[in-house]
């Protein structure tokens, strides 16, 4: 939740802790190379030409020393600083947007697009949709896409990321809407800021060949994440790493 987001409903503290634990465990499984998939299913109004596959992507589309940076829960108070850092270093990233935050910060969504970054649907209010029906999920994802396109008419939204990594039926629904379900191989757990030095070290360790790395530019004070990203990008660029987008399926 950003400092300006005072009306967004959130889960009780205990439930949030359980969800965060689940997400941390999921990250560990992905880091171990376990593939998470959801079988594609026919959806009314979808065709093979306009739907993505319902496989949850956790790697870049290239081999070798490539990595994809993704940022969740924005736009937020620190999104401008993150964009400044990415621009300075010539890196493009994926921004996974809350619909409510988009409505509060439409100018920032326009800046994200104008500076060449890629958009990802991250639901309207970051609710756990793991137990929702397909129709409920679709309604939420359509509402989020509509909010994004009100800010940026005609915007391309090639990815969807499930809040808390709780997929349920959302991977298949997103695929039927043409969005690739976007997971991650590494989560640096910056949603509980431990200090910029710790996040810098975690980010260094998270960058492995082909990894999709989950970070945050919204949902709270993300200044420590901005600092870590600013430190690490030049290091890895100097070692010949490329910063790419996640694979599309």
PDB file of C-alpha atoms in Angstrom, residues 76-215:
ATOM      1  CA  UNK A  76       3.884   4.322  -6.006  1.00  0.00           C
ATOM      2  CA  UNK A  77       5.744   7.143  -4.323  1.00  0.00           C
ATOM      3  CA  UNK A  78       9.131   5.736  -5.399  1.00  0.00           C
ATOM      4  CA  UNK A  79       8.226   4.905  -8.996  1.00  0.00           C
ATOM      5  CA  UNK A  80       9.722   8.180 -10.321  1.00  0.00           C
ATOM      6  CA  UNK A  81      13.068   7.452  -8.662  1.00  0.00           C
ATOM      7  CA  UNK A  82      13.061   3.881  -9.982  1.00  0.00           C
ATOM      8  CA  UNK A  83      12.361   5.146 -13.480  1.00  0.00           C
ATOM      9  CA  UNK A  84      15.210   7.647 -13.135  1.00  0.00           C
ATOM     10  CA  UNK A  85      17.604   4.839 -12.203  1.00  0.00           C
ATOM     11  CA  UNK A  86      16.493   2.602 -15.066  1.00  0.00           C
ATOM     12  CA  UNK A  87      16.752   5.459 -17.555  1.00  0.00           C
ATOM     13  CA  UNK A  88      20.225   6.423 -16.351  1.00  0.00           C
ATOM     14  CA  UNK A  89      21.408   2.832 -16.805  1.00  0.00           C
ATOM     15  CA  UNK A  90      19.590   2.123 -20.074  1.00  0.00           C
ATOM     16  CA  UNK A  91      17.531  -0.760 -18.639  1.00  0.00           C
ATOM     17  CA  UNK A  92      13.946  -1.694 -19.501  1.00  0.00           C
ATOM     18  CA  UNK A  93      11.762  -3.495 -16.964  1.00  0.00           C
ATOM     19  CA  UNK A  94       8.244  -4.809 -16.376  1.00  0.00           C
ATOM     20  CA  UNK A  95       5.917  -2.858 -14.083  1.00  0.00           C
ATOM     21  CA  UNK A  96       3.088  -4.896 -12.537  1.00  0.00           C
ATOM     22  CA  UNK A  97       0.350  -2.387 -11.758  1.00  0.00           C
ATOM     23  CA  UNK A  98      -2.527  -2.248  -9.265  1.00  0.00           C
ATOM     24  CA  UNK A  99      -5.644  -0.878 -10.895  1.00  0.00           C
ATOM     25  CA  UNK A 100      -6.473   1.371  -7.937  1.00  0.00           C
ATOM     26  CA  UNK A 101      -2.938   2.788  -7.942  1.00  0.00           C
ATOM     27  CA  UNK A 102      -3.195   3.377 -11.682  1.00  0.00           C
ATOM     28  CA  UNK A 103      -6.316   5.467 -11.106  1.00  0.00           C
ATOM     29  CA  UNK A 104      -4.467   7.490  -8.470  1.00  0.00           C
ATOM     30  CA  UNK A 105      -1.338   7.987 -10.609  1.00  0.00           C
ATOM     31  CA  UNK A 106      -2.260   7.962 -14.309  1.00  0.00           C
ATOM     32  CA  UNK A 107       0.569  10.343 -15.238  1.00  0.00           C
ATOM     33  CA  UNK A 108       3.092   7.887 -13.847  1.00  0.00           C
ATOM     34  CA  UNK A 109       1.653   5.060 -15.956  1.00  0.00           C
ATOM     35  CA  UNK A 110       2.074   7.267 -18.999  1.00  0.00           C
ATOM     36  CA  UNK A 111       5.686   7.914 -18.047  1.00  0.00           C
ATOM     37  CA  UNK A 112       6.345   4.174 -17.629  1.00  0.00           C
ATOM     38  CA  UNK A 113       5.050   3.545 -21.152  1.00  0.00           C
ATOM     39  CA  UNK A 114       6.704   6.594 -22.709  1.00  0.00           C
ATOM     40  CA  UNK A 115      10.092   5.476 -21.377  1.00  0.00           C
ATOM     41  CA  UNK A 116       9.742   2.103 -23.067  1.00  0.00           C
ATOM     42  CA  UNK A 117       8.908  -0.196 -20.181  1.00  0.00           C
ATOM     43  CA  UNK A 118       6.422  -3.069 -20.316  1.00  0.00           C
ATOM     44  CA  UNK A 119       3.137  -3.302 -18.428  1.00  0.00           C
ATOM     45  CA  UNK A 120       1.736  -6.161 -16.378  1.00  0.00           C
ATOM     46  CA  UNK A 121      -1.749  -6.546 -14.881  1.00  0.00           C
ATOM     47  CA  UNK A 122      -1.456  -7.099 -11.102  1.00  0.00           C
ATOM     48  CA  UNK A 123      -5.213  -6.948 -10.285  1.00  0.00           C
ATOM     49  CA  UNK A 124      -7.329  -4.061  -9.044  1.00  0.00           C
ATOM     50  CA  UNK A 125      -6.704  -4.192  -5.288  1.00  0.00           C
ATOM     51  CA  UNK A 126      -4.084  -6.911  -4.775  1.00  0.00           C
ATOM     52  CA  UNK A 127      -6.648  -9.405  -3.571  1.00  0.00           C
ATOM     53  CA  UNK A 128      -5.950 -13.127  -3.210  1.00  0.00           C
ATOM     54  CA  UNK A 129      -7.888 -14.598  -6.140  1.00  0.00           C
ATOM     55  CA  UNK A 130      -6.727 -18.173  -5.647  1.00  0.00           C
ATOM     56  CA  UNK A 131     -10.223 -19.369  -4.764  1.00  0.00           C
ATOM     57  CA  UNK A 132     -12.181 -17.167  -7.146  1.00  0.00           C
ATOM     58  CA  UNK A 133     -14.258 -18.436 -10.041  1.00  0.00           C
ATOM     59  CA  UNK A 134     -13.028 -17.878 -13.584  1.00  0.00           C
ATOM     60  CA  UNK A 135     -15.751 -15.272 -14.143  1.00  0.00           C
ATOM     61  CA  UNK A 136     -14.765 -13.348 -11.011  1.00  0.00           C
ATOM     62  CA  UNK A 137     -11.109 -13.389 -12.040  1.00  0.00           C
ATOM     63  CA  UNK A 138     -11.910 -12.255 -15.560  1.00  0.00           C
ATOM     64  CA  UNK A 139     -14.007  -9.351 -14.278  1.00  0.00           C
ATOM     65  CA  UNK A 140     -11.141  -8.179 -12.065  1.00  0.00           C
ATOM     66  CA  UNK A 141      -8.517  -8.479 -14.800  1.00  0.00           C
ATOM     67  CA  UNK A 142     -10.710  -6.691 -17.321  1.00  0.00           C
ATOM     68  CA  UNK A 143     -11.347  -3.891 -14.821  1.00  0.00           C
ATOM     69  CA  UNK A 144      -7.602  -3.543 -14.261  1.00  0.00           C
ATOM     70  CA  UNK A 145      -6.834  -3.481 -17.985  1.00  0.00           C
ATOM     71  CA  UNK A 146      -9.554  -0.869 -18.470  1.00  0.00           C
ATOM     72  CA  UNK A 147      -8.013   1.320 -15.757  1.00  0.00           C
ATOM     73  CA  UNK A 148      -4.605   1.050 -17.408  1.00  0.00           C
ATOM     74  CA  UNK A 149      -6.029   1.893 -20.830  1.00  0.00           C
ATOM     75  CA  UNK A 150      -7.904   4.876 -19.451  1.00  0.00           C
ATOM     76  CA  UNK A 151      -4.487   6.242 -18.495  1.00  0.00           C
ATOM     77  CA  UNK A 152      -2.806   5.052 -21.709  1.00  0.00           C
ATOM     78  CA  UNK A 153      -5.301   4.413 -24.515  1.00  0.00           C
ATOM     79  CA  UNK A 154      -4.371   1.354 -26.527  1.00  0.00           C
ATOM     80  CA  UNK A 155      -1.699   0.261 -24.053  1.00  0.00           C
ATOM     81  CA  UNK A 156      -0.220  -3.194 -24.568  1.00  0.00           C
ATOM     82  CA  UNK A 157      -0.457  -5.374 -21.433  1.00  0.00           C
ATOM     83  CA  UNK A 158       1.395  -8.601 -22.267  1.00  0.00           C
ATOM     84  CA  UNK A 159       1.735 -10.022 -18.740  1.00  0.00           C
ATOM     85  CA  UNK A 160      -0.373 -10.828 -15.683  1.00  0.00           C
ATOM     86  CA  UNK A 161       1.014 -11.541 -12.205  1.00  0.00           C
ATOM     87  CA  UNK A 162      -1.148 -13.052  -9.456  1.00  0.00           C
ATOM     88  CA  UNK A 163      -1.155 -11.211  -6.129  1.00  0.00           C
ATOM     89  CA  UNK A 164       0.722 -13.225  -3.496  1.00  0.00           C
ATOM     90  CA  UNK A 165       1.560 -15.788  -6.211  1.00  0.00           C
ATOM     91  CA  UNK A 166      -1.878 -17.301  -5.528  1.00  0.00           C
ATOM     92  CA  UNK A 167      -2.842 -18.394  -9.034  1.00  0.00           C
ATOM     93  CA  UNK A 168      -5.994 -20.505  -8.806  1.00  0.00           C
ATOM     94  CA  UNK A 169      -7.746 -20.148 -12.158  1.00  0.00           C
ATOM     95  CA  UNK A 170      -6.132 -16.811 -12.945  1.00  0.00           C
ATOM     96  CA  UNK A 171      -3.274 -18.197 -15.067  1.00  0.00           C
ATOM     97  CA  UNK A 172      -5.692 -19.721 -17.552  1.00  0.00           C
ATOM     98  CA  UNK A 173      -8.007 -16.710 -17.522  1.00  0.00           C
ATOM     99  CA  UNK A 174      -5.091 -14.350 -18.140  1.00  0.00           C
ATOM    100  CA  UNK A 175      -3.853 -16.553 -20.970  1.00  0.00           C
ATOM    101  CA  UNK A 176      -7.299 -16.527 -22.564  1.00  0.00           C
ATOM    102  CA  UNK A 177      -7.096 -12.711 -22.513  1.00  0.00           C
ATOM    103  CA  UNK A 178      -3.721 -12.722 -24.267  1.00  0.00           C
ATOM    104  CA  UNK A 179      -1.582 -12.130 -21.168  1.00  0.00           C
ATOM    105  CA  UNK A 180       1.320 -14.409 -20.253  1.00  0.00           C
ATOM    106  CA  UNK A 181       1.188 -15.453 -16.557  1.00  0.00           C
ATOM    107  CA  UNK A 182       4.332 -13.956 -15.033  1.00  0.00           C
ATOM    108  CA  UNK A 183       5.996 -15.644 -12.080  1.00  0.00           C
ATOM    109  CA  UNK A 184       9.517 -15.180 -10.752  1.00  0.00           C
ATOM    110  CA  UNK A 185      12.629 -17.137  -9.965  1.00  0.00           C
ATOM    111  CA  UNK A 186      13.796 -14.846  -7.169  1.00  0.00           C
ATOM    112  CA  UNK A 187      12.003 -12.531  -4.726  1.00  0.00           C
ATOM    113  CA  UNK A 188      14.336 -10.262  -2.730  1.00  0.00           C
ATOM    114  CA  UNK A 189      11.609  -9.730  -0.083  1.00  0.00           C
ATOM    115  CA  UNK A 190      11.808  -5.957  -0.213  1.00  0.00           C
ATOM    116  CA  UNK A 191       8.188  -5.710   0.996  1.00  0.00           C
ATOM    117  CA  UNK A 192       9.729  -5.724   4.494  1.00  0.00           C
ATOM    118  CA  UNK A 193      12.672  -3.350   3.919  1.00  0.00           C
ATOM    119  CA  UNK A 194      15.745  -4.714   5.750  1.00  0.00           C
ATOM    120  CA  UNK A 195      18.094  -1.909   4.702  1.00  0.00           C
ATOM    121  CA  UNK A 196      19.638  -0.964   1.370  1.00  0.00           C
ATOM    122  CA  UNK A 197      22.834  -2.937   2.012  1.00  0.00           C
ATOM    123  CA  UNK A 198      20.914  -6.150   2.680  1.00  0.00           C
ATOM    124  CA  UNK A 199      18.715  -5.660  -0.385  1.00  0.00           C
ATOM    125  CA  UNK A 200      21.793  -4.979  -2.500  1.00  0.00           C
ATOM    126  CA  UNK A 201      23.314  -8.291  -1.426  1.00  0.00           C
ATOM    127  CA  UNK A 202      20.055 -10.159  -1.983  1.00  0.00           C
ATOM    128  CA  UNK A 203      19.747  -8.677  -5.458  1.00  0.00           C
ATOM    129  CA  UNK A 204      23.280  -9.708  -6.360  1.00  0.00           C
ATOM    130  CA  UNK A 205      22.452 -13.263  -5.298  1.00  0.00           C
ATOM    131  CA  UNK A 206      19.111 -13.214  -7.131  1.00  0.00           C
ATOM    132  CA  UNK A 207      20.685 -12.452 -10.511  1.00  0.00           C
ATOM    133  CA  UNK A 208      21.287 -15.845 -12.088  1.00  0.00           C
ATOM    134  CA  UNK A 209      21.226 -16.767 -15.803  1.00  0.00           C
ATOM    135  CA  UNK A 210      17.745 -16.204 -17.193  1.00  0.00           C
ATOM    136  CA  UNK A 211      16.117 -15.223 -13.883  1.00  0.00           C
ATOM    137  CA  UNK A 212      12.974 -13.143 -13.533  1.00  0.00           C
ATOM    138  CA  UNK A 213      13.523 -11.100 -10.360  1.00  0.00           C
ATOM    139  CA  UNK A 214      10.573  -9.746  -8.336  1.00  0.00           C
ATOM    140  CA  UNK A 215      10.938  -6.361  -6.635  1.00  0.00           C
TER     141      UNK A 215
END
